[in-house]
Amino acid sequence: MNPEGKQRIWSEYQKDIADDHFFYVRSCIRQSFFPGSEQFFLHFMRNVLGKDVFENPSHTTCTGIGYHGDIVPLPTIMTVVARHFALMKESGYKNIAISCVTSFGIYTEILETWKHFPLELEKTREYLYKATRREFDIPENMAHTSDIIYKFRNDIAERAKYRLINRNTGKPLNVVEHIGCHYAKMFPKSGVGGAEFPHVLSGMAESWGGNVIDYPERRHCCGFGFRQYLVKANRGYSLSNTVKKFNSMQPYKPDLVLTNCPGCNMFMDKWQYTMREMEGTVYGENGESIPVLTYEELAGLVMGYNPWDLGLQYHMVQSEPLMRKMGVAFDENDKFRTKDGRQMPVPEKLINA
Amino acid sequence: VEELKKIFEVTGGTDLFNTIERFSKEKAEEMGLQFSDKGIDNEYFAEVFTANNKNHTL
């Protein structure tokens, strides 16, 4: 195939990502478990790039976890999301930035539903007006926050203090990227690279110096899968999926797992603790487990942010092995200290600590 | 939260919750398990949330 043909085909796998003026919507899991990721995103966008990112305090959960757990019906979640669009309209914004892959999948599913079933859109407008007296417009541009970091990945590379290079060997670090099922598997055109060639995380890793690993279960579920996990009796199924994935990546010696979705991050991090407790299994080298980072945490490390401000200490699998390989400077004594210097309780049984 | 509550009422979300509660109560009676309208500290919830009959197929 000639290069022009390749470029034409690849262009069909791209998505339009707005450049500025974002209405930012939060994530239940991300803001609870990875608040440092959110803070990095907002700080980087506003203070480093000088972008306009607006948050409305009346924004709520999208109810996606309840929807995927079969206790929130479709008309309800469509109206909850319509309310988010109404808040965006009232704030004067047209570009929405969604910080959770579950929410992102919900928003894309709803927009596709309205596109193919316009009566559902009209019903949703009526429901929202009846419930709240609010009206909404459909966003002109919808991006996941990882799309936005992907768009500005080279700006991060230009500001890099550390790269994804093993300072001891000089070789690129091995990166497992996990984009998550709800990012582009359901509606491929919504993701960078579609479902076949997702580039949103691998593009970041490559731009920051890493070596992206291809392995058999690369696109396998992280194990969360909502109903697989939400009912306690099913959790063996959830864990089995994660074990299958880690078994598959282990021979390629990953230095880190990079995740797109807050839920995936939580499960790939915390199930490693479970596997270690249940069977003594670890998947990294030298008896260690594999650090699992959000894209904002990795971007922050690359740019030289303090790892404890990024919240790396709040994972089960600690990132010190990765930071030592990258040459990141850090002070163990500050790990569980508040901003004003008070010592916080230190969690027990952290891994790699 | 008041707006979310109204959305659930208007769109049938609250009705779904109430339907689940009603049939759960009937099922609990049929199974001879204690049931409570509030919280999760009851035999029926413990059964549906934690019991595995180990008879599932792939």
mmCIF file of C-alpha atoms in Angstrom, chain A residues 6-337:
data_model
loop_
_atom_site.group_PDB
_atom_site.id
_atom_site.type_symbol
_atom_site.label_atom_id
_atom_site.label_comp_id
_atom_site.label_asym_id
_atom_site.label_seq_id
_atom_site.Cartn_x
_atom_site.Cartn_y
_atom_site.Cartn_z
ATOM 1 C CA LYS A 6 -2.125 4.374 4.699
ATOM 2 C CA GLN A 7 -2.554 7.991 5.782
ATOM 3 C CA ARG A 8 -6.097 8.084 4.418
ATOM 4 C CA ILE A 9 -7.067 4.911 6.293
ATOM 5 C CA TRP A 10 -5.386 6.069 9.508
ATOM 6 C CA SER A 11 -7.188 9.419 9.259
ATOM 7 C CA GLU A 12 -10.463 7.530 9.532
ATOM 8 C CA TYR A 13 -9.375 6.278 12.959
ATOM 9 C CA GLN A 14 -8.776 9.756 14.378
ATOM 10 C CA LYS A 15 -11.189 11.757 16.463
ATOM 11 C CA ASP A 16 -11.645 15.485 16.702
ATOM 12 C CA ILE A 17 -10.561 16.659 20.168
ATOM 13 C CA ALA A 18 -11.363 20.231 21.158
ATOM 14 C CA ASP A 19 -8.444 22.522 21.939
ATOM 15 C CA ASP A 20 -9.873 24.745 24.675
ATOM 16 C CA HIS A 21 -12.962 25.771 26.688
ATOM 17 C CA PHE A 22 -13.945 22.515 28.348
ATOM 18 C CA PHE A 23 -16.926 21.773 30.599
ATOM 19 C CA TYR A 24 -15.289 19.270 32.925
ATOM 20 C CA VAL A 25 -17.288 16.446 34.532
ATOM 21 C CA ARG A 26 -15.946 14.443 37.448
ATOM 22 C CA SER A 27 -15.827 10.694 38.112
ATOM 23 C CA CYS A 28 -17.120 8.883 41.206
ATOM 24 C CA ILE A 29 -14.240 6.372 41.372
ATOM 25 C CA ARG A 30 -11.508 8.754 40.215
ATOM 26 C CA GLN A 31 -12.255 11.542 42.657
ATOM 27 C CA SER A 32 -12.580 9.052 45.520
ATOM 28 C CA PHE A 33 -9.537 6.864 44.892
ATOM 29 C CA PHE A 34 -7.283 9.001 42.675
ATOM 30 C CA PRO A 35 -7.940 12.633 43.600
ATOM 31 C CA GLY A 36 -4.347 13.491 42.685
ATOM 32 C CA SER A 37 -5.078 12.485 39.082
ATOM 33 C CA GLU A 38 -7.906 14.952 38.849
ATOM 34 C CA GLN A 39 -5.793 17.665 40.434
ATOM 35 C CA PHE A 40 -2.964 16.996 37.967
ATOM 36 C CA PHE A 41 -5.348 17.274 35.021
ATOM 37 C CA LEU A 42 -6.851 20.544 36.217
ATOM 38 C CA HIS A 43 -3.461 22.021 37.179
ATOM 39 C CA PHE A 44 -1.814 20.991 33.913
ATOM 40 C CA MET A 45 -4.639 22.274 31.748
ATOM 41 C CA ARG A 46 -5.227 25.544 33.563
ATOM 42 C CA ASN A 47 -1.820 26.530 34.886
ATOM 43 C CA VAL A 48 0.639 24.907 32.470
ATOM 44 C CA LEU A 49 -1.251 25.133 29.171
ATOM 45 C CA GLY A 50 -3.454 28.098 30.134
ATOM 46 C CA LYS A 51 -6.679 26.422 29.025
ATOM 47 C CA ASP A 52 -10.193 27.232 30.191
ATOM 48 C CA VAL A 53 -11.613 24.249 32.126
ATOM 49 C CA PHE A 54 -14.891 24.895 33.933
ATOM 50 C CA GLU A 55 -16.466 22.798 36.692
ATOM 51 C CA ASN A 56 -20.053 23.147 37.838
ATOM 52 C CA PRO A 57 -20.575 22.119 41.477
ATOM 53 C CA SER A 58 -24.124 20.936 40.668
ATOM 54 C CA HIS A 59 -22.771 18.132 38.483
ATOM 55 C CA THR A 60 -23.591 14.668 39.869
ATOM 56 C CA THR A 61 -22.841 11.018 39.268
ATOM 57 C CA CYS A 62 -23.902 9.772 35.832
ATOM 58 C CA THR A 63 -25.475 6.744 37.625
ATOM 59 C CA GLY A 64 -23.533 4.482 35.240
ATOM 60 C CA ILE A 65 -22.597 1.905 37.861
ATOM 61 C CA GLY A 66 -26.277 1.572 38.818
ATOM 62 C CA TYR A 67 -27.240 1.348 35.127
ATOM 63 C CA HIS A 68 -24.727 -1.429 34.464
ATOM 64 C CA GLY A 69 -25.930 -3.104 37.660
ATOM 65 C CA ASP A 70 -29.492 -3.163 36.247
ATOM 66 C CA ILE A 71 -31.056 -0.971 38.925
ATOM 67 C CA VAL A 72 -31.179 2.334 37.002
ATOM 68 C CA PRO A 73 -33.397 2.245 33.895
ATOM 69 C CA LEU A 74 -32.327 3.765 30.569
ATOM 70 C CA PRO A 75 -34.806 6.714 30.613
ATOM 71 C CA THR A 76 -33.495 7.676 34.057
ATOM 72 C CA ILE A 77 -29.805 7.676 33.154
ATOM 73 C CA MET A 78 -30.545 9.488 29.891
ATOM 74 C CA THR A 79 -32.280 12.244 31.851
ATOM 75 C CA VAL A 80 -29.472 12.439 34.428
ATOM 76 C CA VAL A 81 -26.973 12.908 31.588
ATOM 77 C CA ALA A 82 -29.311 15.398 29.891
ATOM 78 C CA ARG A 83 -29.162 17.402 33.127
ATOM 79 C CA HIS A 84 -25.357 17.469 32.812
ATOM 80 C CA PHE A 85 -25.755 18.825 29.281
ATOM 81 C CA ALA A 86 -28.184 21.429 30.640
ATOM 82 C CA LEU A 87 -25.599 22.557 33.216
ATOM 83 C CA MET A 88 -23.064 22.834 30.373
ATOM 84 C CA LYS A 89 -25.457 24.919 28.266
ATOM 85 C CA GLU A 90 -26.265 27.194 31.212
ATOM 86 C CA SER A 91 -22.518 27.695 31.812
ATOM 87 C CA GLY A 92 -21.940 28.670 28.180
ATOM 88 C CA TYR A 93 -19.812 25.691 27.120
ATOM 89 C CA LYS A 94 -20.022 23.342 24.104
ATOM 90 C CA ASN A 95 -17.045 21.003 24.654
ATOM 91 C CA ILE A 96 -17.458 18.354 27.316
ATOM 92 C CA ALA A 97 -14.443 16.680 28.987
ATOM 93 C CA ILE A 98 -15.378 13.440 30.731
ATOM 94 C CA SER A 99 -12.977 12.016 33.302
ATOM 95 C CA CYS A 100 -14.265 8.447 33.587
ATOM 96 C CA VAL A 101 -14.397 5.709 30.967
ATOM 97 C CA THR A 102 -17.645 4.349 32.422
ATOM 98 C CA SER A 103 -19.264 7.770 32.091
ATOM 99 C CA PHE A 104 -17.694 8.221 28.653
ATOM 100 C CA GLY A 105 -19.285 4.951 27.498
ATOM 101 C CA ILE A 106 -22.612 6.059 28.964
ATOM 102 C CA TYR A 107 -22.501 9.429 27.209
ATOM 103 C CA THR A 108 -21.577 7.851 23.859
ATOM 104 C CA GLU A 109 -24.289 5.195 24.222
ATOM 105 C CA ILE A 110 -26.888 7.877 24.968
ATOM 106 C CA LEU A 111 -25.837 10.147 22.090
ATOM 107 C CA GLU A 112 -25.950 7.184 19.693
ATOM 108 C CA THR A 113 -29.384 6.219 21.042
ATOM 109 C CA TRP A 114 -30.706 9.731 20.468
ATOM 110 C CA LYS A 115 -29.180 9.774 16.973
ATOM 111 C CA HIS A 116 -30.878 6.554 15.902
ATOM 112 C CA PHE A 117 -34.060 6.957 17.967
ATOM 113 C CA PRO A 118 -34.929 10.683 17.933
ATOM 114 C CA LEU A 119 -38.146 10.034 19.838
ATOM 115 C CA GLU A 120 -36.010 9.024 22.838
ATOM 116 C CA LEU A 121 -34.295 12.413 22.655
ATOM 117 C CA GLU A 122 -37.636 14.187 22.658
ATOM 118 C CA LYS A 123 -38.882 12.062 25.565
ATOM 119 C CA THR A 124 -35.697 12.887 27.497
ATOM 120 C CA ARG A 125 -36.194 16.615 26.884
ATOM 121 C CA GLU A 126 -39.721 16.305 28.277
ATOM 122 C CA TYR A 127 -38.594 14.278 31.316
ATOM 123 C CA LEU A 128 -35.843 16.771 32.144
ATOM 124 C CA TYR A 129 -38.099 19.787 31.784
ATOM 125 C CA LYS A 130 -40.805 18.182 33.891
ATOM 126 C CA ALA A 131 -38.325 17.225 36.623
ATOM 127 C CA THR A 132 -36.077 20.302 36.678
ATOM 128 C CA ARG A 133 -37.379 22.961 34.239
ATOM 129 C CA ARG A 134 -33.980 22.753 32.548
ATOM 130 C CA GLU A 135 -33.246 22.512 28.796
ATOM 131 C CA PHE A 136 -30.130 21.219 27.075
ATOM 132 C CA ASP A 137 -28.081 21.144 23.881
ATOM 133 C CA ILE A 138 -26.033 18.202 22.654
ATOM 134 C CA PRO A 139 -22.271 18.877 23.029
ATOM 135 C CA GLU A 140 -20.417 19.971 19.913
ATOM 136 C CA ASN A 141 -17.321 18.065 21.029
ATOM 137 C CA MET A 142 -17.016 15.190 23.494
ATOM 138 C CA ALA A 143 -13.612 14.013 24.708
ATOM 139 C CA HIS A 144 -12.399 11.741 27.437
ATOM 140 C CA THR A 145 -9.755 13.454 29.558
ATOM 141 C CA SER A 146 -7.213 10.927 28.251
ATOM 142 C CA ASP A 147 -8.001 12.138 24.713
ATOM 143 C CA ILE A 148 -7.051 15.617 25.868
ATOM 144 C CA ILE A 149 -3.812 14.458 27.522
ATOM 145 C CA TYR A 150 -3.123 12.477 24.310
ATOM 146 C CA LYS A 151 -3.648 15.635 22.266
ATOM 147 C CA PHE A 152 -1.112 17.460 24.425
ATOM 148 C CA ARG A 153 1.233 14.486 24.963
ATOM 149 C CA ASN A 154 4.068 16.150 23.070
ATOM 150 C CA ASP A 155 3.683 19.309 25.175
ATOM 151 C CA ILE A 156 4.268 17.039 28.178
ATOM 152 C CA ALA A 157 7.264 15.401 26.461
ATOM 153 C CA GLU A 158 8.759 18.844 25.831
ATOM 154 C CA ARG A 159 8.472 19.618 29.558
ATOM 155 C CA ALA A 160 9.711 16.165 30.694
ATOM 156 C CA LYS A 161 12.018 16.036 33.693
ATOM 157 C CA TYR A 162 12.135 12.238 33.575
ATOM 158 C CA ARG A 163 11.484 9.892 30.667
ATOM 159 C CA LEU A 164 10.242 6.317 30.549
ATOM 160 C CA ILE A 165 13.803 5.055 30.306
ATOM 161 C CA ASN A 166 15.494 2.733 32.770
ATOM 162 C CA ARG A 167 18.329 4.881 34.067
ATOM 163 C CA ASN A 168 20.327 1.746 34.980
ATOM 164 C CA THR A 169 20.168 0.078 31.569
ATOM 165 C CA GLY A 170 19.381 2.996 29.268
ATOM 166 C CA LYS A 171 16.559 0.961 27.746
ATOM 167 C CA PRO A 172 12.907 2.029 27.382
ATOM 168 C CA LEU A 173 10.614 0.862 30.157
ATOM 169 C CA ASN A 174 8.064 -1.797 29.244
ATOM 170 C CA VAL A 175 4.559 -0.347 29.387
ATOM 171 C CA VAL A 176 1.333 -2.345 29.443
ATOM 172 C CA GLU A 177 -1.462 -0.037 28.316
ATOM 173 C CA HIS A 178 -5.052 -0.866 29.227
ATOM 174 C CA ILE A 179 -7.644 1.342 27.543
ATOM 175 C CA GLY A 180 -10.739 -0.232 29.127
ATOM 176 C CA CYS A 181 -13.765 -1.823 27.484
ATOM 177 C CA HIS A 182 -16.090 1.181 27.546
ATOM 178 C CA TYR A 183 -13.702 3.621 25.867
ATOM 179 C CA ALA A 184 -13.885 2.445 22.258
ATOM 180 C CA LYS A 185 -15.061 -1.159 22.077
ATOM 181 C CA MET A 186 -18.747 -0.188 22.090
ATOM 182 C CA PHE A 187 -18.565 2.839 19.793
ATOM 183 C CA PRO A 188 -15.180 2.669 18.016
ATOM 184 C CA LYS A 189 -15.410 6.099 16.400
ATOM 185 C CA SER A 190 -15.442 7.710 19.836
ATOM 186 C CA GLY A 191 -11.874 6.653 20.640
ATOM 187 C CA VAL A 192 -8.478 7.609 19.222
ATOM 188 C CA GLY A 193 -7.590 4.730 16.876
ATOM 189 C CA GLY A 194 -11.024 3.128 17.191
ATOM 190 C CA ALA A 195 -11.469 -0.352 18.592
ATOM 191 C CA GLU A 196 -8.822 -1.913 16.347
ATOM 192 C CA PHE A 197 -5.855 0.428 16.836
ATOM 193 C CA PRO A 198 -6.435 2.317 20.097
ATOM 194 C CA HIS A 199 -3.603 4.783 20.383
ATOM 195 C CA VAL A 200 -4.707 6.995 23.234
ATOM 196 C CA LEU A 201 -2.404 5.460 25.883
ATOM 197 C CA SER A 202 0.222 3.888 23.647
ATOM 198 C CA GLY A 203 0.698 7.309 22.011
ATOM 199 C CA MET A 204 1.455 8.817 25.420
ATOM 200 C CA ALA A 205 3.859 6.022 26.395
ATOM 201 C CA GLU A 206 5.733 6.273 23.089
ATOM 202 C CA SER A 207 5.903 10.053 23.275
ATOM 203 C CA TRP A 208 7.402 9.861 26.777
ATOM 204 C CA GLY A 209 10.037 7.272 25.819
ATOM 205 C CA GLY A 210 8.469 3.938 26.767
ATOM 206 C CA ASN A 211 8.183 0.625 24.945
ATOM 207 C CA VAL A 212 4.563 -0.505 24.566
ATOM 208 C CA ILE A 213 4.105 -4.221 25.085
ATOM 209 C CA ASP A 214 1.816 -6.274 22.875
ATOM 210 C CA TYR A 215 0.605 -9.435 24.594
ATOM 211 C CA PRO A 216 -2.183 -11.961 23.953
ATOM 212 C CA GLU A 217 -4.753 -10.629 26.431
ATOM 213 C CA ARG A 218 -3.998 -6.957 25.783
ATOM 214 C CA ARG A 219 -7.658 -6.124 25.130
ATOM 215 C CA HIS A 220 -9.096 -8.398 27.801
ATOM 216 C CA CYS A 221 -11.293 -6.882 30.515
ATOM 217 C CA CYS A 222 -9.527 -5.665 33.682
ATOM 218 C CA GLY A 223 -11.886 -7.891 35.672
ATOM 219 C CA PHE A 224 -14.311 -5.255 36.994
ATOM 220 C CA GLY A 225 -17.141 -5.826 34.511
ATOM 221 C CA PHE A 226 -19.757 -4.385 36.913
ATOM 222 C CA ARG A 227 -22.084 -7.372 37.490
ATOM 223 C CA GLN A 228 -19.057 -9.670 37.647
ATOM 224 C CA TYR A 229 -18.035 -7.770 40.757
ATOM 225 C CA LEU A 230 -21.062 -6.015 42.224
ATOM 226 C CA VAL A 231 -22.583 -9.210 43.618
ATOM 227 C CA LYS A 232 -20.112 -10.566 46.158
ATOM 228 C CA ALA A 233 -20.791 -14.202 45.204
ATOM 229 C CA ASN A 234 -19.533 -13.454 41.663
ATOM 230 C CA ARG A 235 -16.193 -11.948 42.619
ATOM 231 C CA GLY A 236 -14.238 -15.106 41.848
ATOM 232 C CA TYR A 237 -15.217 -14.516 38.231
ATOM 233 C CA SER A 238 -13.945 -10.934 38.402
ATOM 234 C CA LEU A 239 -10.657 -12.029 39.945
ATOM 235 C CA SER A 240 -10.252 -14.868 37.411
ATOM 236 C CA ASN A 241 -10.396 -12.363 34.550
ATOM 237 C CA THR A 242 -7.673 -10.266 36.146
ATOM 238 C CA VAL A 243 -5.505 -13.338 36.764
ATOM 239 C CA LYS A 244 -5.872 -14.321 33.096
ATOM 240 C CA LYS A 245 -4.707 -10.879 32.037
ATOM 241 C CA PHE A 246 -1.729 -10.721 34.387
ATOM 242 C CA ASN A 247 -0.651 -14.255 33.476
ATOM 243 C CA SER A 248 -0.615 -13.168 29.848
ATOM 244 C CA MET A 249 1.440 -10.015 30.359
ATOM 245 C CA GLN A 250 3.928 -11.458 32.867
ATOM 246 C CA PRO A 251 6.388 -13.029 30.342
ATOM 247 C CA TYR A 252 6.914 -9.596 28.751
ATOM 248 C CA LYS A 253 8.239 -8.168 32.039
ATOM 249 C CA PRO A 254 6.150 -4.998 32.351
ATOM 250 C CA ASP A 255 7.593 -2.153 34.386
ATOM 251 C CA LEU A 256 4.170 -0.572 34.778
ATOM 252 C CA VAL A 257 0.532 -0.821 33.770
ATOM 253 C CA LEU A 258 -0.967 2.385 32.387
ATOM 254 C CA THR A 259 -4.751 2.685 32.637
ATOM 255 C CA ASN A 260 -7.394 4.818 30.987
ATOM 256 C CA CYS A 261 -10.293 4.090 33.330
ATOM 257 C CA PRO A 262 -10.357 4.743 37.086
ATOM 258 C CA GLY A 263 -12.275 1.500 37.646
ATOM 259 C CA CYS A 264 -9.734 -0.573 35.701
ATOM 260 C CA ASN A 265 -6.930 1.018 37.682
ATOM 261 C CA MET A 266 -8.573 0.159 40.975
ATOM 262 C CA PHE A 267 -9.089 -3.470 40.024
ATOM 263 C CA MET A 268 -5.707 -4.109 38.413
ATOM 264 C CA ASP A 269 -4.084 -2.534 41.462
ATOM 265 C CA LYS A 270 -6.148 -4.079 44.263
ATOM 266 C CA TRP A 271 -6.597 -7.533 42.748
ATOM 267 C CA GLN A 272 -2.784 -7.827 42.701
ATOM 268 C CA TYR A 273 -2.974 -7.497 46.480
ATOM 269 C CA THR A 274 -5.676 -10.175 46.572
ATOM 270 C CA MET A 275 -3.687 -12.570 44.376
ATOM 271 C CA ARG A 276 -0.649 -12.075 46.545
ATOM 272 C CA GLU A 277 -2.612 -12.710 49.748
ATOM 273 C CA MET A 278 -4.497 -15.735 48.387
ATOM 274 C CA GLU A 279 -1.754 -17.557 46.520
ATOM 275 C CA GLY A 280 1.447 -15.605 47.084
ATOM 276 C CA THR A 281 1.522 -14.740 43.384
ATOM 277 C CA VAL A 282 3.323 -11.635 42.135
ATOM 278 C CA TYR A 283 3.603 -10.642 38.495
ATOM 279 C CA GLY A 284 6.558 -8.278 38.468
ATOM 280 C CA GLU A 285 10.252 -9.062 38.698
ATOM 281 C CA ASN A 286 12.293 -9.555 41.874
ATOM 282 C CA GLY A 287 9.272 -10.634 43.912
ATOM 283 C CA GLU A 288 7.493 -7.342 43.293
ATOM 284 C CA SER A 289 4.083 -6.519 41.905
ATOM 285 C CA ILE A 290 3.502 -4.257 38.918
ATOM 286 C CA PRO A 291 2.650 -0.592 39.650
ATOM 287 C CA VAL A 292 -0.622 0.474 38.014
ATOM 288 C CA LEU A 293 -0.769 4.175 37.168
ATOM 289 C CA THR A 294 -3.377 6.486 35.710
ATOM 290 C CA TYR A 295 -2.274 8.488 32.665
ATOM 291 C CA GLU A 296 -2.308 11.665 34.769
ATOM 292 C CA GLU A 297 -0.079 10.076 37.419
ATOM 293 C CA LEU A 298 2.387 8.989 34.743
ATOM 294 C CA ALA A 299 2.273 12.377 33.024
ATOM 295 C CA GLY A 300 2.886 14.010 36.402
ATOM 296 C CA LEU A 301 5.859 11.769 37.140
ATOM 297 C CA VAL A 302 7.315 12.512 33.698
ATOM 298 C CA MET A 303 6.918 16.249 34.314
ATOM 299 C CA GLY A 304 8.552 16.034 37.748
ATOM 300 C CA TYR A 305 5.515 16.581 39.988
ATOM 301 C CA ASN A 306 5.915 15.330 43.567
ATOM 302 C CA PRO A 307 4.717 11.671 43.492
ATOM 303 C CA TRP A 308 2.972 12.089 46.837
ATOM 304 C CA ASP A 309 1.039 15.114 45.501
ATOM 305 C CA LEU A 310 -0.034 12.874 42.633
ATOM 306 C CA GLY A 311 -1.329 10.341 45.175
ATOM 307 C CA LEU A 312 0.819 7.354 44.208
ATOM 308 C CA GLN A 313 0.953 6.272 47.861
ATOM 309 C CA TYR A 314 -2.781 5.536 47.802
ATOM 310 C CA HIS A 315 -2.448 2.537 45.499
ATOM 311 C CA MET A 316 -2.026 -0.949 47.002
ATOM 312 C CA VAL A 317 0.966 -1.563 44.725
ATOM 313 C CA GLN A 318 3.502 1.137 45.468
ATOM 314 C CA SER A 319 5.456 2.778 42.650
ATOM 315 C CA GLU A 320 8.924 3.055 44.202
ATOM 316 C CA PRO A 321 10.453 0.380 41.912
ATOM 317 C CA LEU A 322 9.236 2.315 38.865
ATOM 318 C CA MET A 323 10.379 5.660 40.247
ATOM 319 C CA ARG A 324 13.836 4.278 40.982
ATOM 320 C CA LYS A 325 14.099 3.019 37.399
ATOM 321 C CA MET A 326 13.026 6.442 36.061
ATOM 322 C CA GLY A 327 15.324 8.257 38.467
ATOM 323 C CA VAL A 328 12.468 10.200 40.051
ATOM 324 C CA ALA A 329 13.505 12.041 43.228
ATOM 325 C CA PHE A 330 11.239 11.370 46.205
ATOM 326 C CA ASP A 331 11.329 11.456 49.991
ATOM 327 C CA GLU A 332 9.869 8.415 51.778
ATOM 328 C CA ASN A 333 9.392 10.500 54.927
ATOM 329 C CA ASP A 334 6.860 12.750 53.184
ATOM 330 C CA LYS A 335 4.805 9.876 51.873
ATOM 331 C CA PHE A 336 2.022 10.052 54.424
ATOM 332 C CA ARG A 337 2.352 13.628 55.600
#
